[in-house]
């Protein structure tokens, strides 16, 4: 090929490359709708929304389950579909009645919540969900009733979060460790309970299996202190290095859990009990009420132990000043080991209760609330057990109540935002002290 021919083809090659690049950019800029995105997932939930044989367009449906919450609207044929990532899991499909025409509602006399259906993704990978649409009265819950319901749920969530946050605060107060593996200790309690009471495992009765799971969780705290934290303390490893070790431990335990139980969601027995009307529109299940009662009893017992017992007073003394406590004859190593055992037991109990509150057990469930635990500890005051409890109650209320105004996916962010705002005006936390100890 001569130089003249090569020079003549060069502009044409550049034009061709430019056309191909423009076509590729145009393809990348084409918006992908929800239906196209749903095809990427291997399993699918679909259905029709019709009124007297006529399709209803623009009706919004919410699908919640493994993989997070998804929203989809019916097309001009009244059809909808959404892709889901896992098989053998339960998904909740909710039809937003506010998007139905005026005077039209979901009607089903055999169901108290006709606009909400639970389906299980079977082996075929396809599930169809249809709703009965007709003329009827739409039950609308007032804002006040919704607020009261959210406050009750927030208190329940705050109490179980407080159990874990108190243990995290005790560990920080006595050792100075910001334990990022505390979320995995919460997960361990739920998994231990599943292995003990689950139908596919030992199938022990709940009254026996759950206490044993808490004992195993306390044993995990003891083992971690014996093989990891105590040797590092004796080597006088710095606080920053200990924090990095806890992050590595968190990742290790998390993926060990995933290896053994998989990436799906598992359920404890009686995880979907019927709800009972307490007063007004407030509804709680029997398990919710038992959970609140257990949290209150355990927190009161812990407060008495911390303030009345000799060991509890020693724990508070070490939290205030470890050097002075050691000089006064307190066995610091023994007290710290007891603190790890107590923190592990409280985290295990919190994990069991949280598995019912979610509901479900996942390999990363503890990591999902780890930042909320730290927010509760910092908000209440670093190193103060009572402050951690107060902070947890505030965080629980903010998380649940804020979902009245913001999307449910952002409700955890609201608690962290309030944390930042409060710390700008009171850096030591609600019950923390302004001066530094050390």
One Martini backbone bead per residue (centre of mass of N, CA, C, O) as a GRO file, in nm:
protein
  438
    1UNK     BB    1   0.096   0.036   0.024
    2UNK     BB    2   0.070   0.353  -0.023
    3UNK     BB    3   0.091   0.666   0.109
    4UNK     BB    4  -0.159   0.778  -0.041
    5UNK     BB    5  -0.361   0.563   0.045
    6UNK     BB    6  -0.326   0.596   0.350
    7UNK     BB    7  -0.405   0.899   0.354
    8UNK     BB    8  -0.697   0.846   0.237
    9UNK     BB    9  -0.800   0.646   0.476
   10UNK     BB   10  -0.773   0.793   0.745
   11UNK     BB   11  -1.034   0.973   0.748
   12UNK     BB   12  -1.235   0.729   0.727
   13UNK     BB   13  -1.152   0.589   0.989
   14UNK     BB   14  -1.218   0.825   1.176
   15UNK     BB   15  -1.518   0.842   1.103
   16UNK     BB   16  -1.592   0.553   1.185
   17UNK     BB   17  -1.505   0.579   1.481
   18UNK     BB   18  -1.698   0.814   1.545
   19UNK     BB   19  -1.962   0.662   1.491
   20UNK     BB   20  -1.920   0.433   1.694
   21UNK     BB   21  -1.894   0.615   1.945
   22UNK     BB   22  -2.173   0.750   1.920
   23UNK     BB   23  -2.337   0.487   1.938
   24UNK     BB   24  -2.235   0.400   2.218
   25UNK     BB   25  -2.330   0.652   2.373
   26UNK     BB   26  -2.631   0.623   2.301
   27UNK     BB   27  -2.672   0.349   2.441
   28UNK     BB   28  -2.584   0.446   2.729
   29UNK     BB   29  -2.822   0.680   2.734
   30UNK     BB   30  -3.039   0.479   2.750
   31UNK     BB   31  -3.304   0.426   2.924
   32UNK     BB   32  -3.378   0.208   3.197
   33UNK     BB   33  -3.632   0.047   3.293
   34UNK     BB   34  -3.791  -0.156   3.519
   35UNK     BB   35  -3.833  -0.396   3.325
   36UNK     BB   36  -3.540  -0.427   3.225
   37UNK     BB   37  -3.415  -0.462   3.506
   38UNK     BB   38  -3.573  -0.724   3.583
   39UNK     BB   39  -3.424  -0.920   3.376
   40UNK     BB   40  -3.148  -0.949   3.539
   41UNK     BB   41  -3.304  -1.129   3.711
   42UNK     BB   42  -3.383  -1.469   3.768
   43UNK     BB   43  -3.638  -1.361   3.919
   44UNK     BB   44  -4.015  -1.330   3.922
   45UNK     BB   45  -4.265  -1.078   3.979
   46UNK     BB   46  -4.615  -1.076   3.889
   47UNK     BB   47  -4.905  -0.897   3.732
   48UNK     BB   48  -5.249  -0.777   3.769
   49UNK     BB   49  -5.451  -0.472   3.711
   50UNK     BB   50  -5.809  -0.482   3.738
   51UNK     BB   51  -6.138  -0.346   3.621
   52UNK     BB   52  -6.363  -0.521   3.479
   53UNK     BB   53  -6.123  -0.599   3.258
   54UNK     BB   54  -5.976  -0.330   3.306
   55UNK     BB   55  -5.698  -0.166   3.289
   56UNK     BB   56  -5.453  -0.031   3.521
   57UNK     BB   57  -5.273   0.260   3.515
   58UNK     BB   58  -5.025   0.361   3.749
   59UNK     BB   59  -4.994   0.145   3.961
   60UNK     BB   60  -4.850   0.105   4.272
   61UNK     BB   61  -4.578  -0.114   4.370
   62UNK     BB   62  -4.438  -0.300   4.653
   63UNK     BB   63  -4.127  -0.478   4.692
   64UNK     BB   64  -4.031  -0.684   4.971
   65UNK     BB   65  -3.693  -0.803   5.043
   66UNK     BB   66  -3.452  -0.951   4.922
   67UNK     BB   67  -3.259  -0.666   4.808
   68UNK     BB   68  -3.499  -0.492   4.881
   69UNK     BB   69  -3.681  -0.217   4.780
   70UNK     BB   70  -3.944  -0.205   4.528
   71UNK     BB   71  -4.071  -0.021   4.245
   72UNK     BB   72  -4.387  -0.033   4.056
   73UNK     BB   73  -4.572   0.007   3.748
   74UNK     BB   74  -4.830  -0.004   3.557
   75UNK     BB   75  -4.924  -0.047   3.251
   76UNK     BB   76  -5.147  -0.023   2.985
   77UNK     BB   77  -5.222  -0.346   3.068
   78UNK     BB   78  -5.185  -0.381   3.393
   79UNK     BB   79  -4.886  -0.459   3.410
   80UNK     BB   80  -4.633  -0.631   3.615
   81UNK     BB   81  -4.272  -0.636   3.702
   82UNK     BB   82  -4.011  -0.800   3.907
   83UNK     BB   83  -3.692  -0.845   4.015
   84UNK     BB   84  -3.529  -1.112   4.197
   85UNK     BB   85  -3.248  -1.272   4.364
   86UNK     BB   86  -3.420  -1.501   4.527
   87UNK     BB   87  -3.479  -1.826   4.637
   88UNK     BB   88  -3.695  -1.926   4.897
   89UNK     BB   89  -3.834  -1.650   4.951
   90UNK     BB   90  -3.995  -1.381   5.111
   91UNK     BB   91  -4.248  -1.160   4.978
   92UNK     BB   92  -4.378  -0.823   4.974
   93UNK     BB   93  -4.690  -0.708   4.836
   94UNK     BB   94  -4.782  -0.364   4.772
   95UNK     BB   95  -5.068  -0.171   4.724
   96UNK     BB   96  -5.125   0.158   4.631
   97UNK     BB   97  -5.429   0.311   4.689
   98UNK     BB   98  -5.362   0.611   4.601
   99UNK     BB   99  -5.336   0.507   4.280
  100UNK     BB  100  -5.628   0.482   4.266
  101UNK     BB  101  -5.921   0.540   4.189
  102UNK     BB  102  -6.193   0.688   4.276
  103UNK     BB  103  -6.369   0.452   4.476
  104UNK     BB  104  -6.125   0.252   4.477
  105UNK     BB  105  -6.045  -0.086   4.592
  106UNK     BB  106  -5.922  -0.334   4.782
  107UNK     BB  107  -6.091  -0.655   4.781
  108UNK     BB  108  -6.113  -0.889   5.076
  109UNK     BB  109  -6.288  -1.062   5.308
  110UNK     BB  110  -6.044  -1.276   5.394
  111UNK     BB  111  -5.876  -1.000   5.434
  112UNK     BB  112  -5.737  -0.745   5.627
  113UNK     BB  113  -5.494  -0.704   5.391
  114UNK     BB  114  -5.553  -0.677   5.060
  115UNK     BB  115  -5.289  -0.486   4.974
  116UNK     BB  116  -5.129  -0.740   5.110
  117UNK     BB  117  -4.873  -0.976   5.005
  118UNK     BB  118  -4.740  -1.304   5.050
  119UNK     BB  119  -4.455  -1.453   4.889
  120UNK     BB  120  -4.296  -1.744   4.739
  121UNK     BB  121  -4.005  -1.837   4.591
  122UNK     BB  122  -3.972  -2.082   4.385
  123UNK     BB  123  -3.828  -2.306   4.167
  124UNK     BB  124  -3.938  -2.157   3.899
  125UNK     BB  125  -3.905  -1.823   3.933
  126UNK     BB  126  -4.232  -1.773   3.941
  127UNK     BB  127  -4.472  -1.510   4.032
  128UNK     BB  128  -4.822  -1.447   4.094
  129UNK     BB  129  -4.997  -1.128   4.157
  130UNK     BB  130  -5.330  -1.062   4.256
  131UNK     BB  131  -5.597  -0.819   4.262
  132UNK     BB  132  -5.893  -0.709   4.412
  133UNK     BB  133  -6.101  -0.491   4.228
  134UNK     BB  134  -6.321  -0.233   4.366
  135UNK     BB  135  -6.583  -0.118   4.518
  136UNK     BB  136  -6.497   0.087   4.805
  137UNK     BB  137  -6.373   0.136   5.119
  138UNK     BB  138  -6.116   0.329   5.244
  139UNK     BB  139  -5.873   0.271   5.478
  140UNK     BB  140  -5.776   0.545   5.682
  141UNK     BB  141  -5.499   0.649   5.850
  142UNK     BB  142  -5.414   0.855   6.067
  143UNK     BB  143  -5.150   1.039   6.163
  144UNK     BB  144  -5.168   0.986   6.467
  145UNK     BB  145  -5.180   0.676   6.452
  146UNK     BB  146  -4.909   0.646   6.306
  147UNK     BB  147  -4.739   0.782   6.523
  148UNK     BB  148  -4.800   0.588   6.755
  149UNK     BB  149  -4.699   0.333   6.614
  150UNK     BB  150  -4.405   0.438   6.572
  151UNK     BB  151  -4.336   0.485   6.868
  152UNK     BB  152  -4.366   0.194   6.960
  153UNK     BB  153  -4.159   0.078   6.762
  154UNK     BB  154  -3.923   0.259   6.856
  155UNK     BB  155  -3.907   0.150   7.144
  156UNK     BB  156  -3.853  -0.142   7.069
  157UNK     BB  157  -3.595  -0.087   6.904
  158UNK     BB  158  -3.440   0.074   7.126
  159UNK     BB  159  -3.418  -0.154   7.335
  160UNK     BB  160  -3.261  -0.362   7.158
  161UNK     BB  161  -3.033  -0.161   7.092
  162UNK     BB  162  -2.948  -0.110   7.392
  163UNK     BB  163  -2.826  -0.383   7.456
  164UNK     BB  164  -2.586  -0.352   7.258
  165UNK     BB  165  -2.484  -0.062   7.338
  166UNK     BB  166  -2.402  -0.123   7.629
  167UNK     BB  167  -2.177  -0.324   7.562
  168UNK     BB  168  -2.012  -0.131   7.384
  169UNK     BB  169  -1.967   0.081   7.611
  170UNK     BB  170  -1.821  -0.099   7.816
  171UNK     BB  171  -1.580  -0.172   7.640
  172UNK     BB  172  -1.482   0.117   7.599
  173UNK     BB  173  -1.457   0.205   7.901
  174UNK     BB  174  -1.243  -0.040   7.983
  175UNK     BB  175  -1.048  -0.046   7.694
  176UNK     BB  176  -1.092   0.160   7.431
  177UNK     BB  177  -1.264  -0.007   7.230
  178UNK     BB  178  -1.378   0.002   6.894
  179UNK     BB  179  -1.609  -0.242   6.824
  180UNK     BB  180  -1.676  -0.359   6.497
  181UNK     BB  181  -1.768  -0.667   6.596
  182UNK     BB  182  -2.048  -0.631   6.741
  183UNK     BB  183  -2.242  -0.704   6.511
  184UNK     BB  184  -2.150  -1.009   6.499
  185UNK     BB  185  -2.253  -1.074   6.785
  186UNK     BB  186  -2.546  -1.036   6.708
  187UNK     BB  187  -2.556  -1.248   6.482
  188UNK     BB  188  -2.471  -1.494   6.653
  189UNK     BB  189  -2.724  -1.511   6.830
  190UNK     BB  190  -2.921  -1.576   6.596
  191UNK     BB  191  -2.775  -1.828   6.484
  192UNK     BB  192  -2.776  -1.993   6.744
  193UNK     BB  193  -3.083  -2.005   6.767
  194UNK     BB  194  -3.133  -2.149   6.496
  195UNK     BB  195  -2.962  -2.408   6.564
  196UNK     BB  196  -3.145  -2.482   6.822
  197UNK     BB  197  -3.468  -2.418   6.709
  198UNK     BB  198  -3.466  -2.517   6.442
  199UNK     BB  199  -3.613  -2.754   6.233
  200UNK     BB  200  -3.315  -2.826   6.085
  201UNK     BB  201  -3.207  -2.900   6.374
  202UNK     BB  202  -3.250  -2.942   6.709
  203UNK     BB  203  -3.536  -2.841   6.808
  204UNK     BB  204  -3.568  -2.670   7.049
  205UNK     BB  205  -3.706  -2.518   7.283
  206UNK     BB  206  -3.730  -2.187   7.346
  207UNK     BB  207  -3.671  -2.192   7.663
  208UNK     BB  208  -3.382  -2.333   7.588
  209UNK     BB  209  -3.245  -2.217   7.329
  210UNK     BB  210  -3.213  -1.913   7.395
  211UNK     BB  211  -3.032  -1.928   7.650
  212UNK     BB  212  -2.807  -2.087   7.504
  213UNK     BB  213  -2.744  -1.863   7.298
  214UNK     BB  214  -2.652  -1.656   7.513
  215UNK     BB  215  -2.423  -1.828   7.625
  216UNK     BB  216  -2.266  -1.849   7.359
  217UNK     BB  217  -2.225  -1.542   7.332
  218UNK     BB  218  -2.066  -1.513   7.593
  219UNK     BB  219  -1.845  -1.714   7.501
  220UNK     BB  220  -1.742  -1.542   7.268
  221UNK     BB  221  -1.637  -1.311   7.442
  222UNK     BB  222  -1.436  -1.486   7.600
  223UNK     BB  223  -1.266  -1.595   7.363
  224UNK     BB  224  -1.179  -1.324   7.242
  225UNK     BB  225  -1.025  -1.234   7.496
  226UNK     BB  226  -0.825  -1.473   7.521
  227UNK     BB  227  -0.707  -1.478   7.203
  228UNK     BB  228  -0.691  -1.144   7.160
  229UNK     BB  229  -0.728  -0.896   7.366
  230UNK     BB  230  -0.534  -0.970   7.596
  231UNK     BB  231  -0.268  -0.993   7.437
  232UNK     BB  232  -0.286  -0.697   7.331
  233UNK     BB  233  -0.282  -0.559   7.606
  234UNK     BB  234  -0.004  -0.674   7.703
  235UNK     BB  235   0.136  -0.527   7.444
  236UNK     BB  236   0.028  -0.233   7.422
  237UNK     BB  237  -0.177  -0.169   7.217
  238UNK     BB  238  -0.318   0.053   7.040
  239UNK     BB  239  -0.623   0.188   6.969
  240UNK     BB  240  -0.604   0.194   6.661
  241UNK     BB  241  -0.514  -0.100   6.624
  242UNK     BB  242  -0.763  -0.225   6.761
  243UNK     BB  243  -0.967  -0.117   6.559
  244UNK     BB  244  -0.850  -0.264   6.312
  245UNK     BB  245  -0.887  -0.548   6.425
  246UNK     BB  246  -1.200  -0.528   6.449
  247UNK     BB  247  -1.249  -0.500   6.146
  248UNK     BB  248  -1.124  -0.771   6.065
  249UNK     BB  249  -1.308  -0.943   6.245
  250UNK     BB  250  -1.573  -0.860   6.116
  251UNK     BB  251  -1.516  -0.970   5.830
  252UNK     BB  252  -1.459  -1.261   5.908
  253UNK     BB  253  -1.729  -1.332   6.048
  254UNK     BB  254  -1.921  -1.254   5.822
  255UNK     BB  255  -1.810  -1.469   5.606
  256UNK     BB  256  -1.858  -1.713   5.782
  257UNK     BB  257  -2.161  -1.688   5.793
  258UNK     BB  258  -2.209  -1.703   5.488
  259UNK     BB  259  -2.087  -1.987   5.446
  260UNK     BB  260  -2.303  -2.139   5.640
  261UNK     BB  261  -2.598  -1.972   5.560
  262UNK     BB  262  -2.572  -1.774   5.347
  263UNK     BB  263  -2.752  -1.505   5.160
  264UNK     BB  264  -3.009  -1.543   5.296
  265UNK     BB  265  -3.327  -1.570   5.461
  266UNK     BB  266  -3.397  -1.656   5.794
  267UNK     BB  267  -3.625  -1.825   6.022
  268UNK     BB  268  -3.783  -1.819   6.302
  269UNK     BB  269  -3.997  -1.926   6.503
  270UNK     BB  270  -4.274  -1.736   6.489
  271UNK     BB  271  -4.220  -1.477   6.275
  272UNK     BB  272  -4.560  -1.457   6.194
  273UNK     BB  273  -4.758  -1.317   6.390
  274UNK     BB  274  -5.031  -1.201   6.502
  275UNK     BB  275  -5.205  -0.910   6.552
  276UNK     BB  276  -5.284  -0.677   6.818
  277UNK     BB  277  -5.518  -0.471   6.952
  278UNK     BB  278  -5.470  -0.233   7.195
  279UNK     BB  279  -5.494   0.083   7.090
  280UNK     BB  280  -5.658   0.184   6.856
  281UNK     BB  281  -5.403   0.134   6.597
  282UNK     BB  282  -5.234  -0.038   6.779
  283UNK     BB  283  -5.000  -0.296   6.681
  284UNK     BB  284  -4.919  -0.618   6.832
  285UNK     BB  285  -4.744  -0.879   6.903
  286UNK     BB  286  -4.657  -1.112   7.125
  287UNK     BB  287  -4.353  -1.089   7.066
  288UNK     BB  288  -4.330  -0.785   7.104
  289UNK     BB  289  -4.418  -0.782   7.403
  290UNK     BB  290  -4.200  -0.977   7.503
  291UNK     BB  291  -3.960  -0.810   7.411
  292UNK     BB  292  -4.013  -0.559   7.584
  293UNK     BB  293  -4.010  -0.706   7.857
  294UNK     BB  294  -3.723  -0.821   7.840
  295UNK     BB  295  -3.572  -0.555   7.812
  296UNK     BB  296  -3.661  -0.429   8.080
  297UNK     BB  297  -3.559  -0.650   8.271
  298UNK     BB  298  -3.259  -0.648   8.181
  299UNK     BB  299  -3.201  -0.348   8.233
  300UNK     BB  300  -3.266  -0.349   8.534
  301UNK     BB  301  -3.064  -0.572   8.612
  302UNK     BB  302  -2.815  -0.423   8.507
  303UNK     BB  303  -2.841  -0.169   8.685
  304UNK     BB  304  -2.815  -0.319   8.954
  305UNK     BB  305  -2.540  -0.444   8.897
  306UNK     BB  306  -2.384  -0.169   8.845
  307UNK     BB  307  -2.475  -0.030   9.140
  308UNK     BB  308  -2.468  -0.281   9.369
  309UNK     BB  309  -2.239  -0.441   9.288
  310UNK     BB  310  -1.907  -0.501   9.309
  311UNK     BB  311  -1.848  -0.549   9.007
  312UNK     BB  312  -1.995  -0.298   8.901
  313UNK     BB  313  -1.822  -0.090   9.052
  314UNK     BB  314  -1.557  -0.179   8.920
  315UNK     BB  315  -1.640  -0.108   8.633
  316UNK     BB  316  -1.678   0.196   8.684
  317UNK     BB  317  -1.390   0.250   8.782
  318UNK     BB  318  -1.244   0.167   8.520
  319UNK     BB  319  -1.397   0.365   8.336
  320UNK     BB  320  -1.282   0.619   8.479
  321UNK     BB  321  -0.991   0.471   8.607
  322UNK     BB  322  -0.770   0.225   8.562
  323UNK     BB  323  -0.520   0.300   8.732
  324UNK     BB  324  -0.669   0.358   9.000
  325UNK     BB  325  -0.807   0.080   9.019
  326UNK     BB  326  -0.543  -0.086   9.034
  327UNK     BB  327  -0.424   0.063   9.288
  328UNK     BB  328  -0.691  -0.033   9.468
  329UNK     BB  329  -0.710  -0.369   9.387
  330UNK     BB  330  -0.822  -0.418   9.109
  331UNK     BB  331  -0.902  -0.666   8.877
  332UNK     BB  332  -0.889  -0.581   8.560
  333UNK     BB  333  -0.888  -0.841   8.388
  334UNK     BB  334  -1.140  -0.970   8.515
  335UNK     BB  335  -1.342  -0.741   8.455
  336UNK     BB  336  -1.304  -0.734   8.149
  337UNK     BB  337  -1.398  -1.023   8.103
  338UNK     BB  338  -1.683  -0.978   8.211
  339UNK     BB  339  -1.758  -0.763   8.005
  340UNK     BB  340  -1.739  -0.949   7.756
  341UNK     BB  341  -1.958  -1.143   7.849
  342UNK     BB  342  -2.189  -0.939   7.879
  343UNK     BB  343  -2.175  -0.825   7.590
  344UNK     BB  344  -2.233  -1.095   7.446
  345UNK     BB  345  -2.509  -1.154   7.575
  346UNK     BB  346  -2.654  -0.891   7.488
  347UNK     BB  347  -2.606  -0.929   7.185
  348UNK     BB  348  -2.755  -1.200   7.156
  349UNK     BB  349  -3.030  -1.101   7.250
  350UNK     BB  350  -3.058  -0.878   7.038
  351UNK     BB  351  -3.048  -1.069   6.790
  352UNK     BB  352  -3.306  -1.227   6.849
  353UNK     BB  353  -3.501  -0.984   6.856
  354UNK     BB  354  -3.423  -0.870   6.573
  355UNK     BB  355  -3.517  -1.122   6.409
  356UNK     BB  356  -3.822  -1.045   6.476
  357UNK     BB  357  -3.831  -0.744   6.383
  358UNK     BB  358  -3.763  -0.740   6.081
  359UNK     BB  359  -3.764  -1.025   5.969
  360UNK     BB  360  -3.474  -1.218   6.016
  361UNK     BB  361  -3.174  -1.388   5.895
  362UNK     BB  362  -2.848  -1.253   5.842
  363UNK     BB  363  -2.508  -1.225   5.787
  364UNK     BB  364  -2.548  -0.876   5.799
  365UNK     BB  365  -2.736  -0.765   6.034
  366UNK     BB  366  -2.531  -0.627   6.230
  367UNK     BB  367  -2.406  -0.424   6.024
  368UNK     BB  368  -2.676  -0.257   5.980
  369UNK     BB  369  -2.660  -0.154   6.312
  370UNK     BB  370  -2.379  -0.043   6.393
  371UNK     BB  371  -2.413   0.267   6.355
  372UNK     BB  372  -2.646   0.288   6.560
  373UNK     BB  373  -2.480   0.204   6.805
  374UNK     BB  374  -2.273   0.432   6.786
  375UNK     BB  375  -2.480   0.657   6.799
  376UNK     BB  376  -2.583   0.589   7.083
  377UNK     BB  377  -2.313   0.614   7.234
  378UNK     BB  378  -2.242   0.908   7.147
  379UNK     BB  379  -2.508   1.045   7.227
  380UNK     BB  380  -2.495   0.958   7.537
  381UNK     BB  381  -2.191   0.877   7.592
  382UNK     BB  382  -1.885   0.786   7.635
  383UNK     BB  383  -1.880   0.507   7.860
  384UNK     BB  384  -2.197   0.515   7.912
  385UNK     BB  385  -2.456   0.311   7.976
  386UNK     BB  386  -2.698   0.506   8.007
  387UNK     BB  387  -2.638   0.668   7.752
  388UNK     BB  388  -2.680   0.435   7.553
  389UNK     BB  389  -2.979   0.395   7.619
  390UNK     BB  390  -3.078   0.678   7.549
  391UNK     BB  391  -2.968   0.681   7.260
  392UNK     BB  392  -3.130   0.433   7.158
  393UNK     BB  393  -3.412   0.552   7.198
  394UNK     BB  394  -3.372   0.792   7.008
  395UNK     BB  395  -3.297   0.633   6.756
  396UNK     BB  396  -3.551   0.457   6.738
  397UNK     BB  397  -3.752   0.690   6.706
  398UNK     BB  398  -3.628   0.827   6.456
  399UNK     BB  399  -3.641   0.589   6.260
  400UNK     BB  400  -3.955   0.542   6.269
  401UNK     BB  401  -4.079   0.835   6.246
  402UNK     BB  402  -3.932   0.932   5.980
  403UNK     BB  403  -4.104   0.738   5.782
  404UNK     BB  404  -4.341   0.952   5.744
  405UNK     BB  405  -4.147   1.148   5.544
  406UNK     BB  406  -3.949   0.929   5.455
  407UNK     BB  407  -3.798   0.691   5.320
  408UNK     BB  408  -3.716   0.381   5.439
  409UNK     BB  409  -3.415   0.382   5.328
  410UNK     BB  410  -3.355   0.671   5.512
  411UNK     BB  411  -3.400   0.628   5.826
  412UNK     BB  412  -3.103   0.591   5.927
  413UNK     BB  413  -2.996   0.873   5.839
  414UNK     BB  414  -3.155   1.047   6.042
  415UNK     BB  415  -2.998   0.963   6.299
  416UNK     BB  416  -2.717   1.062   6.199
  417UNK     BB  417  -2.798   1.357   6.163
  418UNK     BB  418  -2.879   1.416   6.457
  419UNK     BB  419  -2.606   1.346   6.574
  420UNK     BB  420  -2.450   1.578   6.444
  421UNK     BB  421  -2.617   1.810   6.560
  422UNK     BB  422  -2.573   1.751   6.864
  423UNK     BB  423  -2.254   1.750   6.860
  424UNK     BB  424  -2.227   2.054   6.789
  425UNK     BB  425  -2.349   2.132   7.092
  426UNK     BB  426  -2.269   1.826   7.232
  427UNK     BB  427  -1.988   1.642   7.223
  428UNK     BB  428  -2.029   1.450   7.495
  429UNK     BB  429  -2.319   1.426   7.512
  430UNK     BB  430  -2.576   1.381   7.721
  431UNK     BB  431  -2.406   1.207   7.970
  432UNK     BB  432  -2.148   1.340   7.934
  433UNK     BB  433  -1.832   1.468   7.987
  434UNK     BB  434  -1.631   1.738   7.924
  435UNK     BB  435  -1.402   1.609   8.039
  436UNK     BB  436  -1.098   1.451   8.034
  437UNK     BB  437  -0.968   1.118   8.068
  438UNK     BB  438  -0.590   1.053   8.132
   0.00000   0.00000   0.00000
